[in-house]
Amino acid sequence: INPFTGKPYNTTFLRLYDLIRYEHTIHNKPRYVVYNREKTFSRADALTRYYRIYHPNRELLSGKRR
């Protein structure tokens, strides 16, 4: 049951970690922004993957955003 809406999820999660990640990704929505672009990512690993693929020579900033 979604603690914010009180409605049941339409998705089944095999691991508790997956449920927690889902709640943080979908409901809390911290956003990671690519500067000078209209591109955002809801997870830091997706942003890291984007930089690794499309900007391989750029140094990534370390640290967590919460």
mmCIF file with all atom_site columns, C-alpha atoms in Angstrom:
data_model
loop_
_atom_site.group_PDB
_atom_site.id
_atom_site.type_symbol
_atom_site.label_atom_id
_atom_site.label_alt_id
_atom_site.label_comp_id
_atom_site.label_asym_id
_atom_site.label_entity_id
_atom_site.label_seq_id
_atom_site.pdbx_PDB_ins_code
_atom_site.Cartn_x
_atom_site.Cartn_y
_atom_site.Cartn_z
_atom_site.occupancy
_atom_site.B_iso_or_equiv
_atom_site.pdbx_formal_charge
_atom_site.auth_seq_id
_atom_site.auth_comp_id
_atom_site.auth_asym_id
_atom_site.auth_atom_id
_atom_site.pdbx_PDB_model_num
ATOM 1  C CA . ILE A 1 1  ? 0.000  0.000  0.000   1.00 0.00 ? 1  ILE A CA 1
ATOM 2  C CA . ASN A 1 2  ? 1.315  3.384  -0.987  1.00 0.00 ? 2  ASN A CA 1
ATOM 3  C CA . PRO A 1 3  ? 1.830  5.380  2.227   1.00 0.00 ? 3  PRO A CA 1
ATOM 4  C CA . PHE A 1 4  ? 1.135  8.663  0.429   1.00 0.00 ? 4  PHE A CA 1
ATOM 5  C CA . THR A 1 5  ? -2.138 7.774  -1.300  1.00 0.00 ? 5  THR A CA 1
ATOM 6  C CA . GLY A 1 6  ? -3.352 4.771  0.704   1.00 0.00 ? 6  GLY A CA 1
ATOM 7  C CA . LYS A 1 7  ? -3.925 2.879  -2.557  1.00 0.00 ? 7  LYS A CA 1
ATOM 8  C CA . PRO A 1 8  ? -2.321 -0.479 -3.360  1.00 0.00 ? 8  PRO A CA 1
ATOM 9  C CA . TYR A 1 9  ? 0.573  -0.641 -5.807  1.00 0.00 ? 9  TYR A CA 1
ATOM 10 C CA . ASN A 1 10 ? -0.161 -2.228 -9.180  1.00 0.00 ? 10 ASN A CA 1
ATOM 11 C CA . THR A 1 11 ? 3.344  -3.688 -9.200  1.00 0.00 ? 11 THR A CA 1
ATOM 12 C CA . THR A 1 12 ? 4.841  -6.619 -7.319  1.00 0.00 ? 12 THR A CA 1
ATOM 13 C CA . PHE A 1 13 ? 8.365  -6.315 -5.950  1.00 0.00 ? 13 PHE A CA 1
ATOM 14 C CA . LEU A 1 14 ? 10.459 -9.395 -5.273  1.00 0.00 ? 14 LEU A CA 1
ATOM 15 C CA . ARG A 1 15 ? 12.941 -7.583 -3.049  1.00 0.00 ? 15 ARG A CA 1
ATOM 16 C CA . LEU A 1 16 ? 12.357 -4.938 -0.400  1.00 0.00 ? 16 LEU A CA 1
ATOM 17 C CA . TYR A 1 17 ? 15.219 -2.948 -1.937  1.00 0.00 ? 17 TYR A CA 1
ATOM 18 C CA . ASP A 1 18 ? 13.286 -2.691 -5.219  1.00 0.00 ? 18 ASP A CA 1
ATOM 19 C CA . LEU A 1 19 ? 10.197 -1.361 -3.435  1.00 0.00 ? 19 LEU A CA 1
ATOM 20 C CA . ILE A 1 20 ? 12.242 1.235  -1.548  1.00 0.00 ? 20 ILE A CA 1
ATOM 21 C CA . ARG A 1 21 ? 14.019 2.318  -4.744  1.00 0.00 ? 21 ARG A CA 1
ATOM 22 C CA . TYR A 1 22 ? 10.636 2.571  -6.498  1.00 0.00 ? 22 TYR A CA 1
ATOM 23 C CA . GLU A 1 23 ? 9.209  4.760  -3.739  1.00 0.00 ? 23 GLU A CA 1
ATOM 24 C CA . HIS A 1 24 ? 12.237 7.064  -3.788  1.00 0.00 ? 24 HIS A CA 1
ATOM 25 C CA . THR A 1 25 ? 12.353 7.226  -7.579  1.00 0.00 ? 25 THR A CA 1
ATOM 26 C CA . ILE A 1 26 ? 8.667  7.726  -8.283  1.00 0.00 ? 26 ILE A CA 1
ATOM 27 C CA . HIS A 1 27 ? 7.219  9.391  -5.200  1.00 0.00 ? 27 HIS A CA 1
ATOM 28 C CA . ASN A 1 28 ? 10.055 11.429 -3.681  1.00 0.00 ? 28 ASN A CA 1
ATOM 29 C CA . LYS A 1 29 ? 11.406 12.506 -7.060  1.00 0.00 ? 29 LYS A CA 1
ATOM 30 C CA . PRO A 1 30 ? 14.853 13.911 -6.411  1.00 0.00 ? 30 PRO A CA 1
ATOM 31 C CA . ARG A 1 31 ? 15.974 15.103 -9.841  1.00 0.00 ? 31 ARG A CA 1
ATOM 32 C CA . TYR A 1 32 ? 19.462 15.132 -11.283 1.00 0.00 ? 32 TYR A CA 1
ATOM 33 C CA . VAL A 1 33 ? 19.915 17.717 -14.016 1.00 0.00 ? 33 VAL A CA 1
ATOM 34 C CA . VAL A 1 34 ? 22.260 17.772 -16.981 1.00 0.00 ? 34 VAL A CA 1
ATOM 35 C CA . TYR A 1 35 ? 23.374 21.381 -17.216 1.00 0.00 ? 35 TYR A CA 1
ATOM 36 C CA . ASN A 1 36 ? 22.668 23.284 -20.437 1.00 0.00 ? 36 ASN A CA 1
ATOM 37 C CA . ARG A 1 37 ? 20.147 20.603 -21.413 1.00 0.00 ? 37 ARG A CA 1
ATOM 38 C CA . GLU A 1 38 ? 16.500 19.954 -20.776 1.00 0.00 ? 38 GLU A CA 1
ATOM 39 C CA . LYS A 1 39 ? 17.335 16.490 -19.516 1.00 0.00 ? 39 LYS A CA 1
ATOM 40 C CA . THR A 1 40 ? 16.704 15.214 -16.000 1.00 0.00 ? 40 THR A CA 1
ATOM 41 C CA . PHE A 1 41 ? 17.204 11.852 -14.336 1.00 0.00 ? 41 PHE A CA 1
ATOM 42 C CA . SER A 1 42 ? 15.404 10.484 -11.311 1.00 0.00 ? 42 SER A CA 1
ATOM 43 C CA . ARG A 1 43 ? 18.320 8.281  -10.280 1.00 0.00 ? 43 ARG A CA 1
ATOM 44 C CA . ALA A 1 44 ? 21.966 9.159  -9.869  1.00 0.00 ? 44 ALA A CA 1
ATOM 45 C CA . ASP A 1 45 ? 23.101 5.954  -11.589 1.00 0.00 ? 45 ASP A CA 1
ATOM 46 C CA . ALA A 1 46 ? 21.183 6.940  -14.729 1.00 0.00 ? 46 ALA A CA 1
ATOM 47 C CA . LEU A 1 47 ? 22.901 10.336 -14.727 1.00 0.00 ? 47 LEU A CA 1
ATOM 48 C CA . THR A 1 48 ? 26.289 8.658  -14.265 1.00 0.00 ? 48 THR A CA 1
ATOM 49 C CA . ARG A 1 49 ? 25.569 6.284  -17.146 1.00 0.00 ? 49 ARG A CA 1
ATOM 50 C CA . TYR A 1 50 ? 24.542 9.233  -19.362 1.00 0.00 ? 50 TYR A CA 1
ATOM 51 C CA . TYR A 1 51 ? 27.803 11.062 -18.656 1.00 0.00 ? 51 TYR A CA 1
ATOM 52 C CA . ARG A 1 52 ? 29.877 7.906  -19.135 1.00 0.00 ? 52 ARG A CA 1
ATOM 53 C CA . ILE A 1 53 ? 28.306 7.250  -22.570 1.00 0.00 ? 53 ILE A CA 1
ATOM 54 C CA . TYR A 1 54 ? 27.825 10.753 -23.996 1.00 0.00 ? 54 TYR A CA 1
ATOM 55 C CA . HIS A 1 55 ? 30.590 12.709 -22.228 1.00 0.00 ? 55 HIS A CA 1
ATOM 56 C CA . PRO A 1 56 ? 33.393 10.203 -21.553 1.00 0.00 ? 56 PRO A CA 1
ATOM 57 C CA . ASN A 1 57 ? 36.102 12.882 -21.165 1.00 0.00 ? 57 ASN A CA 1
ATOM 58 C CA . ARG A 1 58 ? 34.188 14.922 -18.603 1.00 0.00 ? 58 ARG A CA 1
ATOM 59 C CA . GLU A 1 59 ? 35.046 14.466 -14.948 1.00 0.00 ? 59 GLU A CA 1
ATOM 60 C CA . LEU A 1 60 ? 32.034 13.627 -12.793 1.00 0.00 ? 60 LEU A CA 1
ATOM 61 C CA . LEU A 1 61 ? 31.311 15.427 -9.563  1.00 0.00 ? 61 LEU A CA 1
ATOM 62 C CA . SER A 1 62 ? 31.180 13.116 -6.604  1.00 0.00 ? 62 SER A CA 1
ATOM 63 C CA . GLY A 1 63 ? 28.690 13.309 -3.779  1.00 0.00 ? 63 GLY A CA 1
ATOM 64 C CA . LYS A 1 64 ? 25.094 12.482 -3.100  1.00 0.00 ? 64 LYS A CA 1
ATOM 65 C CA . ARG A 1 65 ? 22.117 14.735 -3.640  1.00 0.00 ? 65 ARG A CA 1
ATOM 66 C CA . ARG A 1 66 ? 19.257 14.334 -1.195  1.00 0.00 ? 66 ARG A CA 1
#
